[in-house]
Short mmCIF file of C-alpha atoms (C1' of nucleotides) in Angstrom, two decimals:
data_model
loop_
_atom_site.label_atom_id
_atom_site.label_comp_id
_atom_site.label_asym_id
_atom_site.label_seq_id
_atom_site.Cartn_x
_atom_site.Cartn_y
_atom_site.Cartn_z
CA UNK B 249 27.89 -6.86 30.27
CA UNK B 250 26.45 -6.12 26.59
CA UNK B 251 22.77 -7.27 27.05
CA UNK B 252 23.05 -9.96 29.65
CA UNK B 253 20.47 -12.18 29.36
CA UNK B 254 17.81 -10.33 27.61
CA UNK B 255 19.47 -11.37 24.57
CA UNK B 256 19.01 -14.90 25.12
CA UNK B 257 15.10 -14.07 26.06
CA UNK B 258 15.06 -12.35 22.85
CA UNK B 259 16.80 -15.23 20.85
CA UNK B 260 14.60 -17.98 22.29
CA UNK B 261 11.22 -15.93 21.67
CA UNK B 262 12.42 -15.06 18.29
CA UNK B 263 12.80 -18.77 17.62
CA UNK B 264 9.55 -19.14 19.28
CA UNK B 265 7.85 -17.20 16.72
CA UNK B 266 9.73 -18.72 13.61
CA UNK B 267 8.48 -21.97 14.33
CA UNK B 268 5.05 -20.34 14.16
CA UNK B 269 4.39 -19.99 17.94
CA UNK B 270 3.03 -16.62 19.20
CA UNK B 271 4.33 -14.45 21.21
CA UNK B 272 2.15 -13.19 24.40
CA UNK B 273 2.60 -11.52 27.74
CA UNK B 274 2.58 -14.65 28.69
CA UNK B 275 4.80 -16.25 27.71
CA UNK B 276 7.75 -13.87 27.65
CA UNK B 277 7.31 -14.14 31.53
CA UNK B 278 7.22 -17.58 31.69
CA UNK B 279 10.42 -18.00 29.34
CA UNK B 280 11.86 -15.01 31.71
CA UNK B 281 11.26 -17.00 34.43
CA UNK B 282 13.11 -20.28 32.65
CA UNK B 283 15.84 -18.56 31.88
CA UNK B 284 16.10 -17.30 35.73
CA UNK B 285 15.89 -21.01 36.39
CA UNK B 286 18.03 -21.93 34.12
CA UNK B 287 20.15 -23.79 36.06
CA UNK B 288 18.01 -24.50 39.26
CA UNK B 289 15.51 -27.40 38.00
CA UNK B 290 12.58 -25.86 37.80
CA UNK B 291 8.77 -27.92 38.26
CA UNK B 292 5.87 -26.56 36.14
CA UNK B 293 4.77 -25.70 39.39
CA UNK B 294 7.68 -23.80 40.93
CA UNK B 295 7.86 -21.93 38.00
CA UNK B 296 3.67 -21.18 38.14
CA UNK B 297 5.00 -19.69 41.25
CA UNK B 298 7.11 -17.50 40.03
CA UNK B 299 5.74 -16.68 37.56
CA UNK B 300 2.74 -15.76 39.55
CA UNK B 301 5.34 -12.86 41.74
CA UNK B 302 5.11 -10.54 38.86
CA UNK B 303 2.06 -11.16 37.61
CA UNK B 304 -0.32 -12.64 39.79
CA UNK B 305 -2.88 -13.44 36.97
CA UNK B 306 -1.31 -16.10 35.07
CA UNK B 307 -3.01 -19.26 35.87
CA UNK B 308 -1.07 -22.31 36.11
CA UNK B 309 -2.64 -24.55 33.58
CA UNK B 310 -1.42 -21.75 31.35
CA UNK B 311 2.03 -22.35 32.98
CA UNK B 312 1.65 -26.56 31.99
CA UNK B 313 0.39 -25.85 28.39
CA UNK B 314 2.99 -23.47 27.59
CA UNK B 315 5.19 -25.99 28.58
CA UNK B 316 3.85 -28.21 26.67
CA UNK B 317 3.71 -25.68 23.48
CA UNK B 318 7.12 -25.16 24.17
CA UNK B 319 8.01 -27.89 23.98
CA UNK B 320 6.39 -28.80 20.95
CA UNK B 321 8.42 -26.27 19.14
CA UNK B 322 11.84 -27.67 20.56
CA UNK B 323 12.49 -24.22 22.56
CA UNK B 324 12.00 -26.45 26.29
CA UNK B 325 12.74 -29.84 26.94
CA UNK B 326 12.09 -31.39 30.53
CA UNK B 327 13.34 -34.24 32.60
CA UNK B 328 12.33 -36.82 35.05
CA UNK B 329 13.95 -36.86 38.54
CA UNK B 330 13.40 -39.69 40.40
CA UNK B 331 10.94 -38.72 42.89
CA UNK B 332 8.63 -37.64 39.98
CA UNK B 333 8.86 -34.53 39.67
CA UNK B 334 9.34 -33.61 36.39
CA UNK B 335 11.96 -30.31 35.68
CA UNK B 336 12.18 -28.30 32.63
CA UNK B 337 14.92 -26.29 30.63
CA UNK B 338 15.31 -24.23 27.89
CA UNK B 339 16.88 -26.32 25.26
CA UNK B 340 20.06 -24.88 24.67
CA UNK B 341 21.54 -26.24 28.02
CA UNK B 342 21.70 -29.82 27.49
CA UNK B 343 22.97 -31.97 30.05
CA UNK B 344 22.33 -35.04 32.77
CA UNK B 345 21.42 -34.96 35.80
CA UNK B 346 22.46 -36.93 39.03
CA UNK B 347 20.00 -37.16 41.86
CA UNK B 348 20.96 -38.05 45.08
CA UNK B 349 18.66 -40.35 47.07
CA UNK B 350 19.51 -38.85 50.14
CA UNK B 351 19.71 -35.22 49.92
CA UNK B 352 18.37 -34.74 46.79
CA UNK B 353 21.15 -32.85 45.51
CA UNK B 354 21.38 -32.35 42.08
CA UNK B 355 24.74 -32.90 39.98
CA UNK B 356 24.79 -32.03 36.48
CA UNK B 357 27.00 -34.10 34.17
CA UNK B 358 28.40 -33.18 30.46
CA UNK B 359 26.72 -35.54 28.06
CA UNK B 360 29.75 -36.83 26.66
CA UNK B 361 30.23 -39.28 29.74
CA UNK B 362 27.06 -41.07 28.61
CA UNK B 363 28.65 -41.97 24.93
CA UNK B 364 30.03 -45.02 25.72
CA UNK B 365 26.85 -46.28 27.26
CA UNK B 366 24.76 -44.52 24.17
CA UNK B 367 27.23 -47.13 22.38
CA UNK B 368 27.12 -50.00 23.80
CA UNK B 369 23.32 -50.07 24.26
CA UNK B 370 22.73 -48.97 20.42
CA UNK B 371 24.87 -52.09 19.22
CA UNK B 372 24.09 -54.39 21.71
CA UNK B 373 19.82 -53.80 22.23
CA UNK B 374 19.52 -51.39 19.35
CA UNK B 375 17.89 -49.23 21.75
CA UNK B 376 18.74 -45.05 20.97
CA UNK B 377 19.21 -44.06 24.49
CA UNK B 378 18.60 -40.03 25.14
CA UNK B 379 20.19 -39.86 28.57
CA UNK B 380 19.02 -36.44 29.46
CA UNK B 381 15.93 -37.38 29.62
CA UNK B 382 15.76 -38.83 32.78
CA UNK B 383 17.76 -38.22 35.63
CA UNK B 384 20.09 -40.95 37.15
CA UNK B 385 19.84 -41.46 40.84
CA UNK B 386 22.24 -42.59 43.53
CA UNK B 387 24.19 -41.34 46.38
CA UNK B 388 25.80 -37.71 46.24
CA UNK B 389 29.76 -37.18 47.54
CA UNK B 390 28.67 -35.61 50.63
CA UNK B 391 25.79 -38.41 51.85
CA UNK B 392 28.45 -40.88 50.79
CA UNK B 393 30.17 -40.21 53.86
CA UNK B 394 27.61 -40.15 56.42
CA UNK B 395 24.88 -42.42 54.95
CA UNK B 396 27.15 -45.87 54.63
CA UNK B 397 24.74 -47.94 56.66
CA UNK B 398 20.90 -47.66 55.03
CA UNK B 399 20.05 -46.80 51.75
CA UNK B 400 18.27 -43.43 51.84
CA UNK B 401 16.43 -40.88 53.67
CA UNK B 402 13.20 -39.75 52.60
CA UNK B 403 13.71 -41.51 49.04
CA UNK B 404 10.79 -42.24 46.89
CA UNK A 75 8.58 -78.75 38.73
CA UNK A 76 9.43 -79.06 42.27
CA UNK A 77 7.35 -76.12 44.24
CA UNK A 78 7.22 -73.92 41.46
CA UNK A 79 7.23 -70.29 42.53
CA UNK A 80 5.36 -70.74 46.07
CA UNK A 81 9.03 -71.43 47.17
CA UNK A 82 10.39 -68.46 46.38
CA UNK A 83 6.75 -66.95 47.93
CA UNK A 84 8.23 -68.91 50.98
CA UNK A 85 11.17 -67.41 50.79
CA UNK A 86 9.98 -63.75 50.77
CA UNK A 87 8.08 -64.45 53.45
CA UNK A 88 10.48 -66.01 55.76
CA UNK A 89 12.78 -62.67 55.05
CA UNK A 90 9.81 -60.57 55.81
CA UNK A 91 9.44 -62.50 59.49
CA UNK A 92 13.19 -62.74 59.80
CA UNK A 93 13.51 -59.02 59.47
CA UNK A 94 10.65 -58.16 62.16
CA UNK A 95 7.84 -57.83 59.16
CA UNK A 96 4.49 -59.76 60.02
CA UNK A 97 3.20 -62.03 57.95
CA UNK A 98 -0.79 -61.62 57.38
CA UNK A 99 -3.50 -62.69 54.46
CA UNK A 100 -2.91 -59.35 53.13
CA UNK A 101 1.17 -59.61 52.62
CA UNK A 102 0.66 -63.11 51.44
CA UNK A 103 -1.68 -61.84 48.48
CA UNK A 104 0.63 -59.26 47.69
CA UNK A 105 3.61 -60.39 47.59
CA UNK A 106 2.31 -63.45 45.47
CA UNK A 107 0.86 -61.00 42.86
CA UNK A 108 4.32 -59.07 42.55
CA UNK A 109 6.17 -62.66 42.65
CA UNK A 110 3.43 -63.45 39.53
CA UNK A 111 4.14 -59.85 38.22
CA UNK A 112 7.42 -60.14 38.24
CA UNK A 113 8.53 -59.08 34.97
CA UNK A 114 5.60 -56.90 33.99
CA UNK A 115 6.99 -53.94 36.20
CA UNK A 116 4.08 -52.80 38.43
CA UNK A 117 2.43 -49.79 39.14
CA UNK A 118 1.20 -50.13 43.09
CA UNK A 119 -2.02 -48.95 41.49
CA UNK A 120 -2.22 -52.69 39.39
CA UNK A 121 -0.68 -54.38 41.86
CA UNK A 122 -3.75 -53.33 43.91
CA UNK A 123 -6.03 -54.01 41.15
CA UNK A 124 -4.94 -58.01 40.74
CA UNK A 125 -4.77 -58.19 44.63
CA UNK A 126 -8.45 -57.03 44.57
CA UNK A 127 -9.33 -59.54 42.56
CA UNK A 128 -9.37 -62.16 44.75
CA UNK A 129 -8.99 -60.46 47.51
CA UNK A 130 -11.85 -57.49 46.93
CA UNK A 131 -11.28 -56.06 50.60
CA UNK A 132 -7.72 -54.86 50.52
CA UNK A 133 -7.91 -51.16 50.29
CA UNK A 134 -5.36 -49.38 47.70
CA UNK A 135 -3.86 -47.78 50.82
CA UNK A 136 -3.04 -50.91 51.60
CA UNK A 137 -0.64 -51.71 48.75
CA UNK A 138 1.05 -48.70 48.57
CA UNK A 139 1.36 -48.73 52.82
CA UNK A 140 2.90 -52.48 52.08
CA UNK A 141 5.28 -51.64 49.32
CA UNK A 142 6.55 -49.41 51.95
CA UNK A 143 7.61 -51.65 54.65
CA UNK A 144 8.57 -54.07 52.47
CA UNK A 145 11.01 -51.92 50.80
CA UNK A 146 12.19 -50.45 54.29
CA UNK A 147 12.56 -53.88 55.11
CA UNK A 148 14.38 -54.60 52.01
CA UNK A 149 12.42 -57.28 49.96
CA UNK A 150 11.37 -54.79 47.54
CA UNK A 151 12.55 -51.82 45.32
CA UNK A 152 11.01 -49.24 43.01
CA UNK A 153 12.10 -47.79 40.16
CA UNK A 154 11.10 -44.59 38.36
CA UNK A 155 10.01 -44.92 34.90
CA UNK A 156 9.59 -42.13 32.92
CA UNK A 157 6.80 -40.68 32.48
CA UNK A 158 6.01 -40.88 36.20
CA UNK A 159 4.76 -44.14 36.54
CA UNK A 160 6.64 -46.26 39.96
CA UNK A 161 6.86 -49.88 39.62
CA UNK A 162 8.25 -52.31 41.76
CA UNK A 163 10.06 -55.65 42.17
CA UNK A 164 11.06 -58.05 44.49
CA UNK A 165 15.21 -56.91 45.46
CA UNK A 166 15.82 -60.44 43.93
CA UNK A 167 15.67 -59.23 40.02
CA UNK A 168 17.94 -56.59 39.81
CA UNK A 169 17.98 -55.14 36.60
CA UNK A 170 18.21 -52.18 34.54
CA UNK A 171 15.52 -50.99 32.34
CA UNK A 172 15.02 -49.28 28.96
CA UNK A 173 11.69 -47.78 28.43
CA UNK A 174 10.81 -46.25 24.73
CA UNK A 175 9.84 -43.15 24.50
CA UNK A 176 7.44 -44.04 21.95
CA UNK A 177 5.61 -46.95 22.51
CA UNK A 178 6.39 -47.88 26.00
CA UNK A 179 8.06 -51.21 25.28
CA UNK A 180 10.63 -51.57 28.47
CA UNK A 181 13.41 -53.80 27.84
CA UNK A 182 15.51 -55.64 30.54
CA UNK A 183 18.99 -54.71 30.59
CA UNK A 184 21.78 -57.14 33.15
CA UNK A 185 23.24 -54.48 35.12
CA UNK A 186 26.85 -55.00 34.48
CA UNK A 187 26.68 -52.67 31.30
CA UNK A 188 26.75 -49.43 33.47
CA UNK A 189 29.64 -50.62 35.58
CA UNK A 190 31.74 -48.80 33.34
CA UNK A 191 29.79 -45.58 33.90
CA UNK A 192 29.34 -46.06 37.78
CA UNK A 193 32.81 -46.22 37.71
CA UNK A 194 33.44 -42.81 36.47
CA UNK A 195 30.63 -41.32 38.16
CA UNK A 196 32.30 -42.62 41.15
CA UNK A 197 35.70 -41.65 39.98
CA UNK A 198 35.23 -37.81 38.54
CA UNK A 199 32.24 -36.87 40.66
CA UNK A 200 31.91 -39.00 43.62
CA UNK A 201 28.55 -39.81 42.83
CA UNK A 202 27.70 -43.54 43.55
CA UNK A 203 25.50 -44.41 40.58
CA UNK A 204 22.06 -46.70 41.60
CA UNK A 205 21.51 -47.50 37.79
CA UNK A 206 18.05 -49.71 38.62
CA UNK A 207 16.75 -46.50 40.62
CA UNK A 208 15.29 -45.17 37.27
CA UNK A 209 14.55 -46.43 34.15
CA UNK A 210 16.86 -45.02 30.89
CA UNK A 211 14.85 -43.01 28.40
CA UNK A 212 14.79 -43.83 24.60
CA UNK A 213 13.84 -44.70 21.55
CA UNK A 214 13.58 -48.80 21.01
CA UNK A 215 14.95 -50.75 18.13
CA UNK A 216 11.36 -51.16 16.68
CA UNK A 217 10.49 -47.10 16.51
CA UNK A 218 13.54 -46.47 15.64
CA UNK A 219 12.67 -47.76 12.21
CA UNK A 220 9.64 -45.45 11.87
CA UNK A 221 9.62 -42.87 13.68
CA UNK A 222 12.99 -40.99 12.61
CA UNK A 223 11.08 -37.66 12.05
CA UNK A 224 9.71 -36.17 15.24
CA UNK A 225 10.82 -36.86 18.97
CA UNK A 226 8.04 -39.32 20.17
CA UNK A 227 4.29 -40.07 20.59
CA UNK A 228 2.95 -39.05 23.65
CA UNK A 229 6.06 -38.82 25.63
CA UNK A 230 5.56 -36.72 28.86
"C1'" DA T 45 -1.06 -57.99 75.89
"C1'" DT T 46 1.06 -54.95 72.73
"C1'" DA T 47 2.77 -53.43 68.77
"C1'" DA T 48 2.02 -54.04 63.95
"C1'" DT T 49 -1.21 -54.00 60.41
"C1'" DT T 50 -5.48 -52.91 58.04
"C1'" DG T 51 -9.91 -50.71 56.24
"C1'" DC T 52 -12.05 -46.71 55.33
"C1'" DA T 53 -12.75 -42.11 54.25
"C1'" DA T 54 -10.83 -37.91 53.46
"C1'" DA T 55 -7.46 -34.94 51.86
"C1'" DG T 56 -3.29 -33.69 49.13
"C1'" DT T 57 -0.39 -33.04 45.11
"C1'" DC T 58 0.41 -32.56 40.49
"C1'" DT T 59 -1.63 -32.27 36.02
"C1'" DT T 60 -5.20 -32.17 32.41
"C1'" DT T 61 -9.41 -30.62 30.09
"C1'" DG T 62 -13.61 -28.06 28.37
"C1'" DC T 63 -15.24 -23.78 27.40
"C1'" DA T 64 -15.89 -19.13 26.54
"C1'" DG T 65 -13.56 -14.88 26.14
"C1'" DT T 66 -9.23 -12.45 24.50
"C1'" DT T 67 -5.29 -11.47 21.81
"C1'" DT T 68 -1.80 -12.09 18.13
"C1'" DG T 69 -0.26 -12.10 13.48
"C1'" DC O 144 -10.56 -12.07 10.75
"C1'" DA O 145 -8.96 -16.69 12.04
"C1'" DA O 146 -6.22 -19.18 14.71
"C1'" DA O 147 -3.76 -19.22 18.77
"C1'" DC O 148 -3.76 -18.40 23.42
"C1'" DT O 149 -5.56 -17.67 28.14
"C1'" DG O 150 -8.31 -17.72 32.61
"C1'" DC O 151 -11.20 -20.25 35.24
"C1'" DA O 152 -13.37 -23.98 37.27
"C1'" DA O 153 -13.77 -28.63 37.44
"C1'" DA O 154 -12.14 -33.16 37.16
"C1'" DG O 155 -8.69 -36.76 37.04
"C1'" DA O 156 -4.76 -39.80 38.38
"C1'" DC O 157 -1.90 -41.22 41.95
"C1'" DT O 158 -0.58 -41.22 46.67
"C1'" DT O 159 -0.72 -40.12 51.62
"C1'" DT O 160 -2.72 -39.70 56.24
"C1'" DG O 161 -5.57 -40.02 60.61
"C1'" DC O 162 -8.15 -42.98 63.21
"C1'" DA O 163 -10.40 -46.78 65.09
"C1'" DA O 164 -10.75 -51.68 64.67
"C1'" DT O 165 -8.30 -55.98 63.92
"C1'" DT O 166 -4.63 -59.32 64.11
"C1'" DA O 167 0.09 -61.46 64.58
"C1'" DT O 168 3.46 -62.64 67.77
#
DNA sequence: ATAATTGCAAAGTCTTTGCAGTTTG
DNA sequence: CAAACTGCAAAGACTTTGCAATTAT
């Protein structure tokens, strides 16, 4: 492996800092830890958490406004799953997300599958859908089988 | 008009009994204020609110304890909007829902547009799509105009 | 009667905010 | 140095829960 993922720590802070964003202790730990999550759905709070492992002294409403920040600069985007919790990513791994009601297994999807929707609901409501943005919910391969009868589990 | 909507209030109700639900004063005032909410997508949190007003004793808990059972009992449904916010209907006006990222304005969409997209969720990933379950994320026809620049308002 | 339903109060979760002190560029 | 960032504590929004009293069937 050349760098592994340190480069992409170092890309993403370097963009960080180019859109005028500073670069702290901080936050290279909490974009560490994003990129460790990177594809496990992180909450602001699960990643407080970890965050919190290494060093034990970043609080989370630092954790929620660097999120935010991030986001601001277009380095982290986040998205809704059903329940309400609310997961982020770094930006550069765009894709949907499929929820199941039951298990809560999470599926993700290549964008492309959404264009003919995107379409149809740009010509036909004029309305710019941005799937990603919230996750689409239903029932997962493996619940399929077992949960015919009632609609979910635990679903909120 | 014949009965107006206190039929279809009827009708509610005689599911809820039919399905082993109770009827009390309390069910009776809320299911009329989600049958008069209908399409203004309710939080259980205004729902409460307009109960309360003519009905000042019925506790929040309440409301969100009702929307429960009724939705175990299949009268009612939820669905996630975006930013976090759960509203509910009566399983009678299925629908899909738009909501804008920028100002908030939901729009109604018939379901049958994502039948081409459940179908190949169901088809490549086995994943049964429950379109209604959560609301689509974009930008409406009226921002559109506007705001081309940045991503939204106060999106969360 | 008896099982469901409700009111109330209290607690829980997730998130935001104000402020004063610290750090980065 | 000035602006950005952070820790901390406190508050806020929304929702859930335990319990005893009430009510529908």
């Amino acid at each position: 492996m050349p760098g592994g993922s340190s480069d992409r720590l170092r890309g993403v802070l370097a963009l960080v800092r180019e859109k005028g964003g500073r670069i702290t202790t901080t936050r290279r730990a909490i974009v560490a830890a994003l990129l460790d999550a990177d594809d496990h759905h992180v909450t602001a709070q699960l990643l407080a958490e970890r965050v919190q492992v290494g060093n034990p002294d970043i609080h989370a409403s630092t954790v929620y406004r660097t999120l935010d920040t991030l986001t601001e600069l277009g380095v982290v985007e986040h998205t809704h799953l059903g329940h309400g919790a609310t997961v982020y990513h770094l930006t550069d791994r765009r894709h949907q997300h499929l929820v199941c009601e039951s298990c809560g297994a999470i599926t993700e999807v290549p964008l492309a599958v959404f264009d003919p929707l995107v379409e149809v609901l740009r010509d036909s409501y004029a309305f710019r859908l941005r799937p990603e943005h919230v996750a689409l919910s239903g029932v997962c391969a493996n619940c399929a089988g077992s949960d015919l009868d009632r609609g979910a589990q635990d679903e909120q």
